[in-house]
Each structure stands twice: as C-alpha cells, then as structure tokens.
Short mmCIF file of C-alpha atoms in Angstrom, two decimals:
data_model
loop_
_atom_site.label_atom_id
_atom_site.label_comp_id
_atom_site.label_asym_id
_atom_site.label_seq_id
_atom_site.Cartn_x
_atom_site.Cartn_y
_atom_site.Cartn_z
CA UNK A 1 31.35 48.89 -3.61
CA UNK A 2 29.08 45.46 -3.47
CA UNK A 3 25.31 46.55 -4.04
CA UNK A 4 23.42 45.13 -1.02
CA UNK A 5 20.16 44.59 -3.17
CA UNK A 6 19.38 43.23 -6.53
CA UNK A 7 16.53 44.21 -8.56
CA UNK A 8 14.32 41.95 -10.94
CA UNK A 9 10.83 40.93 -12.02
CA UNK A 10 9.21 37.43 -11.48
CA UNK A 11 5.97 37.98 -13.55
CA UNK A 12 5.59 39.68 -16.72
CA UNK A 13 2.24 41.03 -18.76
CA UNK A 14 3.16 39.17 -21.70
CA UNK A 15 1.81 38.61 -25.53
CA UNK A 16 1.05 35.16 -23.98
CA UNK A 17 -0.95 36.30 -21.33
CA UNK A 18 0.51 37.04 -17.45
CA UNK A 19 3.29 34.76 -17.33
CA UNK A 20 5.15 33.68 -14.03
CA UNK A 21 8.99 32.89 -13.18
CA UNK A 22 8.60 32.65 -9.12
CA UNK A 23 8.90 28.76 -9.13
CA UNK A 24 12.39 28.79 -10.18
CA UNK A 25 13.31 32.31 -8.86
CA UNK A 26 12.30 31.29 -5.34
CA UNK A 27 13.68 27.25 -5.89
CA UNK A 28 15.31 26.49 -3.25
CA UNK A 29 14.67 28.50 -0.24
CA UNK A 30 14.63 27.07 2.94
CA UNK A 31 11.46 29.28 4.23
CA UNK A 32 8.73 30.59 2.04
CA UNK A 33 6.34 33.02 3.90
CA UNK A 34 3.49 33.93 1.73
CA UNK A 35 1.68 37.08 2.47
CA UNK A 36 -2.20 36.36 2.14
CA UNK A 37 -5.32 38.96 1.45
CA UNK A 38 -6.16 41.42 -0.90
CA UNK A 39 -4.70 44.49 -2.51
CA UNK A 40 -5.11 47.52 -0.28
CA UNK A 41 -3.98 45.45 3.09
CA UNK A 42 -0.44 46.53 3.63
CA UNK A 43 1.36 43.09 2.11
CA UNK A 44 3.98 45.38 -0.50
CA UNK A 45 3.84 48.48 2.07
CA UNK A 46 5.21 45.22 4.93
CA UNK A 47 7.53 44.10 2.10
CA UNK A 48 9.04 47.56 1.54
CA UNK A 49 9.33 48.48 5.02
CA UNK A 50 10.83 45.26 5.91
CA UNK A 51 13.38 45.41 2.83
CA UNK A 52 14.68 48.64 4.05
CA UNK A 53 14.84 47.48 7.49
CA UNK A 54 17.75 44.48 6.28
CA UNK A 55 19.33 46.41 3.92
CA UNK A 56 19.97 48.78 7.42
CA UNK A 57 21.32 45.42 9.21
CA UNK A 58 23.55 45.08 5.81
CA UNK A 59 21.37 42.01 4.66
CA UNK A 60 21.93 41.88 0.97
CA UNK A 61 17.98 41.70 -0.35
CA UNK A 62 16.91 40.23 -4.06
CA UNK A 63 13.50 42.72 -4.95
CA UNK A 64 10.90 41.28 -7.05
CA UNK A 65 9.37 44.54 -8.35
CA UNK A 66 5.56 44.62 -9.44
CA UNK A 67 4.81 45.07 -13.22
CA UNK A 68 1.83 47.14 -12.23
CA UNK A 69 3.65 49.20 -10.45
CA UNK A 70 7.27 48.49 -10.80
CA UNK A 71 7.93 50.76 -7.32
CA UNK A 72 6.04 48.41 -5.43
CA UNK A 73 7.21 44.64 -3.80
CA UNK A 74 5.87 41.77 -4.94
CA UNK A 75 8.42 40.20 -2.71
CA UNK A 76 12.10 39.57 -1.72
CA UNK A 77 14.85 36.80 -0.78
CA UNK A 78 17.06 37.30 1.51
CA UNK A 79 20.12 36.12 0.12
CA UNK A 80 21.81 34.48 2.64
CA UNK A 81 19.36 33.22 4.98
CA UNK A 82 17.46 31.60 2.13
CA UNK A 83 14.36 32.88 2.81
CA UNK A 84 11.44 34.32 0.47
CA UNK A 85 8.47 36.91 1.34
CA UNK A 86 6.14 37.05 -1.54
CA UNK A 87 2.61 38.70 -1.96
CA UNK A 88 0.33 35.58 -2.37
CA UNK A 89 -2.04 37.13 -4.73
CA UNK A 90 0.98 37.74 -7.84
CA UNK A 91 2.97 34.29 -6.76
CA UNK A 92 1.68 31.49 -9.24
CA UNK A 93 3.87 28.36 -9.08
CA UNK A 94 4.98 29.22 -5.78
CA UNK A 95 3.62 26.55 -4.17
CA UNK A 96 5.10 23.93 -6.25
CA UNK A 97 8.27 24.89 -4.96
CA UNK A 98 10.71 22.42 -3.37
CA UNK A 99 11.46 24.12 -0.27
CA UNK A 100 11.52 23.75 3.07
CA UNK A 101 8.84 25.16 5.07
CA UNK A 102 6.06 27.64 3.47
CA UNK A 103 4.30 30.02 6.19
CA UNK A 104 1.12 32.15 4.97
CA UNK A 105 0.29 34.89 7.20
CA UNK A 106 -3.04 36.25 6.71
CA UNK A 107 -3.32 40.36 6.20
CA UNK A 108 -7.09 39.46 5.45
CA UNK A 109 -7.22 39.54 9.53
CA UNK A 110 -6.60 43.15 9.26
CA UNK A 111 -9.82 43.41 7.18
CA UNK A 112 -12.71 45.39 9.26
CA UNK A 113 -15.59 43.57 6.98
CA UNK A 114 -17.93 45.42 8.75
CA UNK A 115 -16.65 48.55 7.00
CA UNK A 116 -16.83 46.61 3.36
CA UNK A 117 -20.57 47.04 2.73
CA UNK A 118 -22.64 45.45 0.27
CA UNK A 119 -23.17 47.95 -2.46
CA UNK A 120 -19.10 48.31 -1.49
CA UNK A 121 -18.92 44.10 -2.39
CA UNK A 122 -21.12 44.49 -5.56
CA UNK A 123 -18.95 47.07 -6.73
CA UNK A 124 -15.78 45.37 -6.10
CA UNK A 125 -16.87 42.80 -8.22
CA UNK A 126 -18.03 44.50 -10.94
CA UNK A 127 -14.25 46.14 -10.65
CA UNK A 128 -12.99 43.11 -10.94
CA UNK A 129 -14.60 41.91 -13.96
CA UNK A 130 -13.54 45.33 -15.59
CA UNK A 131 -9.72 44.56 -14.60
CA UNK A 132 -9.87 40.98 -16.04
CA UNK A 133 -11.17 42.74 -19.41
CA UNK A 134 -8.32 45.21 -19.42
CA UNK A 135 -5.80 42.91 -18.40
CA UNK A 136 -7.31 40.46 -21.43
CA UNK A 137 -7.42 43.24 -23.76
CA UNK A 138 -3.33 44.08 -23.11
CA UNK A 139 -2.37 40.48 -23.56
CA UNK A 140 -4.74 40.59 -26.90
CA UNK A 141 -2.61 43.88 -28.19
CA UNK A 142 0.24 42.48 -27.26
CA UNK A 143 -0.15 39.36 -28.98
CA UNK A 144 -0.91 41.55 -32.26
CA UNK A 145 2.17 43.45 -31.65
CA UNK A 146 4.12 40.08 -31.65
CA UNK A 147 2.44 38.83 -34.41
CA UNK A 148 3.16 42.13 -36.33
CA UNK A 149 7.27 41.83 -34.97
CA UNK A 150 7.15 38.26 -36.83
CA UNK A 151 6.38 39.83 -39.98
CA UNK A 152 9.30 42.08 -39.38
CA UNK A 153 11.99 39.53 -38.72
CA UNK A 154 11.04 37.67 -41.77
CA UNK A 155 12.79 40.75 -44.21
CA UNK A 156 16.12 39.90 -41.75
CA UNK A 157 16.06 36.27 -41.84
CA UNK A 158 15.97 35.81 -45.03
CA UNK A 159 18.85 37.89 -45.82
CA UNK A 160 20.80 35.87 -42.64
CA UNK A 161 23.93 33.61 -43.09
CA UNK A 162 23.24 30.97 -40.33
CA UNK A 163 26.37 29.33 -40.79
CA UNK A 164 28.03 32.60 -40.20
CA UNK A 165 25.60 32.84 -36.75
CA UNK A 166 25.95 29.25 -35.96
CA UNK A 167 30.06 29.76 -35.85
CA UNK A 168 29.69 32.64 -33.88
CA UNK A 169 27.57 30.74 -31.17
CA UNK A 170 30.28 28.11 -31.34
CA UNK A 171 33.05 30.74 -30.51
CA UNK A 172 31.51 32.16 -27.90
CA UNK A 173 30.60 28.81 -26.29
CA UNK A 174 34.49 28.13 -26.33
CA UNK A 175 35.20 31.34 -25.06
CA UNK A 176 33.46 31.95 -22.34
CA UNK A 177 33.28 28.36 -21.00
CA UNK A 178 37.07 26.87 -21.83
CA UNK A 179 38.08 25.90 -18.16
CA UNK A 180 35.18 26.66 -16.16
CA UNK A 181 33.21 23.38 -16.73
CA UNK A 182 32.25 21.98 -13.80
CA UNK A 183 30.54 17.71 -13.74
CA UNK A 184 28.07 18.97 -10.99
CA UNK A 185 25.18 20.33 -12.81
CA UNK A 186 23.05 23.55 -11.73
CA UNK A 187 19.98 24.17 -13.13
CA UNK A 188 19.43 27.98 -14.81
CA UNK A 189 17.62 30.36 -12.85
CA UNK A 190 14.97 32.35 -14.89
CA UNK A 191 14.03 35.96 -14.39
CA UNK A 192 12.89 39.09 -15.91
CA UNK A 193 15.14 41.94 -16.12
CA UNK A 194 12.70 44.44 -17.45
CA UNK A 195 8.75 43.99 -18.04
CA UNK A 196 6.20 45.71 -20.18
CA UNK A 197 4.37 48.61 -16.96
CA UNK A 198 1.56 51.11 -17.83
CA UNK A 199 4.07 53.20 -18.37
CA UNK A 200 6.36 51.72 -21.09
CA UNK A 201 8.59 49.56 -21.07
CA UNK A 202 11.26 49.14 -17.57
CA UNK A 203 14.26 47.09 -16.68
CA UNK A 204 17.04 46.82 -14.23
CA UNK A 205 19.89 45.83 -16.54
CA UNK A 206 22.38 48.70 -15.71
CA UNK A 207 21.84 47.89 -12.02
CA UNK A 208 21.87 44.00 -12.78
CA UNK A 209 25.07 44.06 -14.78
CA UNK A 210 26.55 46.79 -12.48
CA UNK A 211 29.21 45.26 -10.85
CA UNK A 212 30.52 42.35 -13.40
CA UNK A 213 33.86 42.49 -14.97
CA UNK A 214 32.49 42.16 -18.55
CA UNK A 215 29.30 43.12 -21.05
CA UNK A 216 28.29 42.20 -23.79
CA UNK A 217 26.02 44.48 -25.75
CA UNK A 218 24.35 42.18 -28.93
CA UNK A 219 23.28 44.95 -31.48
CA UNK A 220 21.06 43.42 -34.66
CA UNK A 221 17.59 43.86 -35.85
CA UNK A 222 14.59 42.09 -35.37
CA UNK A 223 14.98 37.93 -36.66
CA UNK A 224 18.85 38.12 -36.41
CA UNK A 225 18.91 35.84 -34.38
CA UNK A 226 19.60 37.38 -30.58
CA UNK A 227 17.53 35.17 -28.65
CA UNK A 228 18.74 32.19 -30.53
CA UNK A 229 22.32 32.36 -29.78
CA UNK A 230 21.22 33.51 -25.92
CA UNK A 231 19.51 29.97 -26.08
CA UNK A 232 22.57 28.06 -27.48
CA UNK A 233 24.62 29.70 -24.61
CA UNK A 234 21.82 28.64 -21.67
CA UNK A 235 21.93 25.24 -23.09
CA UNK A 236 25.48 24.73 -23.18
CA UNK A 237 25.91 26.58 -19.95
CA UNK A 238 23.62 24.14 -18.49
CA UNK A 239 25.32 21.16 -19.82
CA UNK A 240 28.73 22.08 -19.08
CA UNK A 241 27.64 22.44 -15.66
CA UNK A 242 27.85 26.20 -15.69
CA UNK A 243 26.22 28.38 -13.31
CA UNK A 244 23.37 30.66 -15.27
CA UNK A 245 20.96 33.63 -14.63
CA UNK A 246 18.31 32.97 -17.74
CA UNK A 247 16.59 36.57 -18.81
CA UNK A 248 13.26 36.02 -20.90
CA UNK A 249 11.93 38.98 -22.92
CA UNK A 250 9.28 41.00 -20.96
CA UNK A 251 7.26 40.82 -23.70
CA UNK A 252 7.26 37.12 -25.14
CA UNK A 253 8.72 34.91 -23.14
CA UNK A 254 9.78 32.65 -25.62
CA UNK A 255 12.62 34.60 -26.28
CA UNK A 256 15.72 34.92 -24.13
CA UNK A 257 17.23 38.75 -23.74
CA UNK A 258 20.21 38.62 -21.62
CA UNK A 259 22.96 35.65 -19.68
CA UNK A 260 24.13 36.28 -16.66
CA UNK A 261 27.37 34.18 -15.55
CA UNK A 262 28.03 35.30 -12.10
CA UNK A 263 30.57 33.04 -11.68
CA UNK A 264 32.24 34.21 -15.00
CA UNK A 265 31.34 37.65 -13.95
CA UNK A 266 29.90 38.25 -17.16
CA UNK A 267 27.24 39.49 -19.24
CA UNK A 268 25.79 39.14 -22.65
CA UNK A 269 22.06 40.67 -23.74
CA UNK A 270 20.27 42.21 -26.28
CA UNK A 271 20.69 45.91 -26.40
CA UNK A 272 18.23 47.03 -28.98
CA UNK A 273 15.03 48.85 -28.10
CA UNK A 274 13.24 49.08 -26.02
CA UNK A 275 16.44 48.36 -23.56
CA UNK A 276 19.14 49.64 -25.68
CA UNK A 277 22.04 50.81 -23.88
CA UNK A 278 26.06 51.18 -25.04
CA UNK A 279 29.29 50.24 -24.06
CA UNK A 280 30.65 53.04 -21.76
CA UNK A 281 33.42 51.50 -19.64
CA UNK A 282 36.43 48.95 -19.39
CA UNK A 283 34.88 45.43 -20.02
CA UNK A 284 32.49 46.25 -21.91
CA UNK A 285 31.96 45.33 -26.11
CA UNK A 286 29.46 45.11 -28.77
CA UNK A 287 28.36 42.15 -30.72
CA UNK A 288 26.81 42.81 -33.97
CA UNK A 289 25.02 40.50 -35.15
CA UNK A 290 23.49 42.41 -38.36
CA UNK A 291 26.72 43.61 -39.68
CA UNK A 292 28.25 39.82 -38.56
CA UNK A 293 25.51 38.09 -40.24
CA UNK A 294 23.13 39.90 -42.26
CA UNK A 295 23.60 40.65 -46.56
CA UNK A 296 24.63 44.06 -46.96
CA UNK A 297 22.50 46.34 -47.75
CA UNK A 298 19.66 44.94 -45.62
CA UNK A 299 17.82 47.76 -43.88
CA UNK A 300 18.27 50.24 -47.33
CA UNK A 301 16.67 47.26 -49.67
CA UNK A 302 13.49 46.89 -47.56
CA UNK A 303 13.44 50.38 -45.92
CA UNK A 304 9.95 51.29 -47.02
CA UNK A 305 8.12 48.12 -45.95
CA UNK A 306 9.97 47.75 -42.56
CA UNK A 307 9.11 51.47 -41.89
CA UNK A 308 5.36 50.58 -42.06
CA UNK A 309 5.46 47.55 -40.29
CA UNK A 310 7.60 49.83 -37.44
CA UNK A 311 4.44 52.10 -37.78
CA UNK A 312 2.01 49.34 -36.97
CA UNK A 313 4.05 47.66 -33.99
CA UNK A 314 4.60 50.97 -32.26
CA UNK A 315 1.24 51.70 -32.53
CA UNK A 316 0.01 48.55 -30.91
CA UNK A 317 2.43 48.54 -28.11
CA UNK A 318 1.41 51.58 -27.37
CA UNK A 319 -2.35 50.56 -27.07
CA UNK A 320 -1.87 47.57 -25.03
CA UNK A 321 0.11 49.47 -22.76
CA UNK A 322 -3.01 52.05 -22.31
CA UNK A 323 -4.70 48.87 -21.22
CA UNK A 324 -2.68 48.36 -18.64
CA UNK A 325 -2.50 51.94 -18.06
CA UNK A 326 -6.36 51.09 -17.70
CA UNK A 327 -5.85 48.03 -15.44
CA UNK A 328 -3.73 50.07 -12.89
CA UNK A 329 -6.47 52.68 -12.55
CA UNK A 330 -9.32 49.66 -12.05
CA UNK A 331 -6.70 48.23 -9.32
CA UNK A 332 -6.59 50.93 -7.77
CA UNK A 333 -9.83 51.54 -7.16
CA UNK A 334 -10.38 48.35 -5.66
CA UNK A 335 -7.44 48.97 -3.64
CA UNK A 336 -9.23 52.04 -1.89
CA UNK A 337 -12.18 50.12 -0.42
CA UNK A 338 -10.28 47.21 0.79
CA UNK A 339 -7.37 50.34 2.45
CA UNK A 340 -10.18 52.32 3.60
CA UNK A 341 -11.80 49.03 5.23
CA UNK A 342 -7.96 48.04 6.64
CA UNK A 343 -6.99 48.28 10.64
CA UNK A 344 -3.02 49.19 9.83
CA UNK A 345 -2.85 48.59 13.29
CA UNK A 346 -2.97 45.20 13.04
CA UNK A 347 -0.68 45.55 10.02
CA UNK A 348 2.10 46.79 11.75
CA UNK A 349 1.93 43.96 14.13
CA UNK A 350 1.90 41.32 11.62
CA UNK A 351 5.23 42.76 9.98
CA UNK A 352 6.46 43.10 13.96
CA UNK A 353 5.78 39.17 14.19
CA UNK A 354 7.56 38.50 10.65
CA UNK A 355 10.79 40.77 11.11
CA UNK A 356 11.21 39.42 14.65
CA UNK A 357 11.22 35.87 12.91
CA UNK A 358 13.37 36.90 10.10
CA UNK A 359 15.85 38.60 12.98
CA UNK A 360 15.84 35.64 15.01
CA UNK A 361 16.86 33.06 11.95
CA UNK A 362 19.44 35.80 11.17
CA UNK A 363 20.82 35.61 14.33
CA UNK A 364 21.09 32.26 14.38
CA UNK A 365 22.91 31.70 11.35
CA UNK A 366 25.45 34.24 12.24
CA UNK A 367 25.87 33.01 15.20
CA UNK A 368 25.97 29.03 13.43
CA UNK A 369 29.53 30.37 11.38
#
C-alpha cells in the first residue's frame, strides 16, 4: 500500500541555534501561500484541517511537523500540484525561494484587537522576552551537550582506521550508484527526519523509510565516522547526477544522519541513539562501522572515562530540553490571548477561500493529463 502522506521537519532547535531547511524543502514549487499572523489564530489548526481534507480526495500530502509541538503543521506540499502552505511565522528562507508565485493570506484579519487590551499587550511582550530567554538558554545547553559529545568521539577516533572507513565509503559509492548515473544533475534536498521537542527527542524514520526496498542501519559510536561517510555518499550522489533526500542531525546540523535514494529505493542512516532502530524485515542490513573500523577492544579500554562523559551529555540534553519544555509553556500562554482575542469565524472562511483555490488548481491539472 503507497502512504498518501510523508512526514518530516523543516526547522530544528539546534546546538547552533534554530536552524531552517524550508528554502530547499519548498525549492521549487510553483505556488507558495504563506499563512500570516500570530500564534493562537488558526494558521496550523487551517493546515491540519486542510491536510486531512486532500488526503480524503487521495492527494498525497508532504507534513512539515512543528518542533514545538511535533503534532502540529508548520505546513505541507502537495505533491503533485506543486504547491506549499507554510505558517509564516516558523518559515525563514522561504522567501528566497525560486518559485513561482508566493500568496500571504493574513489570519491577523481574524484578530478582534479590541479584545487584546493593553495590560493584555504589555504582557505579551514581556512573554515574549521570557520565550526568547528560554529558547536562548536550550540552544546554550545544547551547544554544551555538543561540545561535551566532541570530547567523546575523540576516545573513538583515535583508535579509527580511516583507510579501512575511506574503502568502505568507496564500496558503497560503487555499489549503490554502478548504472544509475545520470549527466543531468539534481540538486539534494535537505530535511530533518527527527528534531530535538520538549519532550525528547522525535523522528519519522520508520514511516520515512517505510516503503523502500532496502535499509541500511549504520551501527558505531560516537566519532566513527557516520556522518562522514553519509557526506561522501551526498557528494557523490550529487555529482553522479543522482537523485538525493539529505537528513541533517536534529541536533547539529553539521552532521548528516540518514540518505534517502528514492530512485534507488534505498536507505542508509545512523541508527544509534537517540533514533536507534534494527533490521526487522527483507531488505534490510546493518553496517558497523565500530567493529569495521575501530581497534578492538575500544569501548572496554576507555570504559570508565566514556561512562562519565555519557553522564555529563545526558545530563545536559536533558536540561536543554526542560528549556524548551519551558518555551512551549511561555508559547502557550501567548497563544491564549491572541485565541481568546480570535473571530474563528473568519478563520474558517479564510481556509474556505484557500481549499477552494487549492481544489480548483487540482482540478485543473487533472483535467490538463
């Protein structure tokens, strides 16, 4: 059974700050609406509603999911009209896009501003300032947490044969690509499959890598060199004119965590924590990269040291996910004036306006085949 949606994040809260991926998830749409206004004005409820509605008409939808609050929209593509709804307040870089027609529609004309009054405006702001400090203080924690991870890879990299990596990169390239090169060049797509929530760590890979014929689970340890040879395969993918879905870890974005060659129908991504899964049907394997490359005797020569530097990394993720933990509360609360201060109303007519638009193009490229 084809899935009719797809599930993925465009912007991450990141060691290196909120990062955004909507310019090149959204490249190359031919219509771009952008939903205007604040939080509380029905933009993700109008996104849901309006998902649900195509995925009745059998229109397969791509979900960008909120890192906030992963069950909520920041937006979706429909994937074959071409077209892109997307919560302007979360879209950085959308603008910059190359596409060909970008709509905002105001939900700020829902607003009763009467209702917002100004002790409600005064503390709004001072809300605000409060969810810019927790959001800061996250990214801060974070950053620790990676800095702390970098002490951890050093025990494994210094115990790594990188000729022994470097061949296995090469094999792979062969493998997977012998045949399929193509001299028109596509440009990688980058996503999130997961992102650091105020609840832990969340990702979409079993959904994502659902339906392809073949997996490939990279085991290892921190600094053995996962998100190098995911690099080495992006690059030559790109080169060899291969079409590529580009993954980049949730929590630094520097790092690559999983390929996806739809083309290939295939897989390959780092299955260690905190998105460790295991092979459990045909098609599906394990590459090890610590037993492949890594001296013997690794983990049981530095066991003590690693297990306090564990300590120290756990404990930081888990305070920088309190923060955001914090930052969803704060949200919220500014939320609740701007809902309570909202004529839904007028909402409903403003997703009436969009889905009669999105029907109509529908329509007409149906009928255009």
């Amino acid at each position: 059974m084809v899935e009719k949606s797809s599930h993925y994040f465009a912007r991450g809260n990141t060691a290196h700050g909120a990062h955004f991926l909507y310019k090149s998830a959204f490249d190359g749409l031919n219509k771009i609406f952008v939903l205007t206004g604040p939080q509380g004005t029905g933009k993700s409820t109008v996104i849901r509603n309006l998902t649900n509605n195509l995925l009745d008409k059998g229109q397969h939808v791509q979900c960008f999911h909120s890192p906030l609050r992963p069950d909520d929209l920041d937006g979706i593509i429909l994937t074959e009209s071409k077209i892109g709804i997307i919560d302007g307040q979360v879209c950085e870089g959308i603008s910059e896009n190359e596409v060909g027609e970008i709509n905002f529609i105001d939900f700020g004309e829902a607003l009763d501003n009467s209702l917002i009054l100004l002790e409600h405006t005064r503390m709004i702001e001072d809300l605000r300032g409060k969810l810019a400090s927790a959001y800061s203080q996250a990214y801060e924690t974070f950053l620790t947490a990676l800095r702390i991870h970098d002490e951890w890879e050093k025990y494994y990299i210094k115990s790594m044969d990188f000729m022994k990596a470097d061949q296995i990169a090469k094999d792979l390239i062969q493998e997977l690509y012998a045949g399929h090169e193509s001299d028109t060049l596509t440009a990688p797509r980058h996503l999130f499959f997961g992102a650091a929530t105020p609840k832990g760590a969340f990702d979409f890979i079993q959904s994502l890598t659902a339906q392809l014929e073949r997996r490939i689970f990279i085991k290892g340890r921190p600094g053995s060199g996962k998100s190098t040879l995911l690099k080495r395969l992006a690059n030559a993918a790109e080169q060899k004119g291969i079409e590529v879905q580009v993954f980049h870890c949730g929590f630094d974005p520097n790092s690559l965590d999983m390929l996806i060659f739809p083309k290939l129908q295939t897989a390959i991504f780092d299955s260690t924590a905190p998105h460790e899964y295991f092979p459990d049907r045909d098609g599906d394997e394990v590459l090890d990269m610590y037993t492949l490359t890594m001296d013997p005797g690794t983990d049981e020569a530095y066991a003590a040291e690693i297990a306090a530097i564990k300590e120290r990394y756990s404990a930081k993720m888990k305070e920088a996910t309190s923060f955001l933990a914090e930052a969803e509360a704060i949200d919220s609360q500014i939320k609740a004036y701007y809902v309570a201060a909202t004529n839904f109303s007028i909402v409903e007519e403003l997703q009436q306006q969009l889905q009669s638009e999105l029907y109509e193009r529908i329509g007409s490229m149906q009928l255009s085949k």
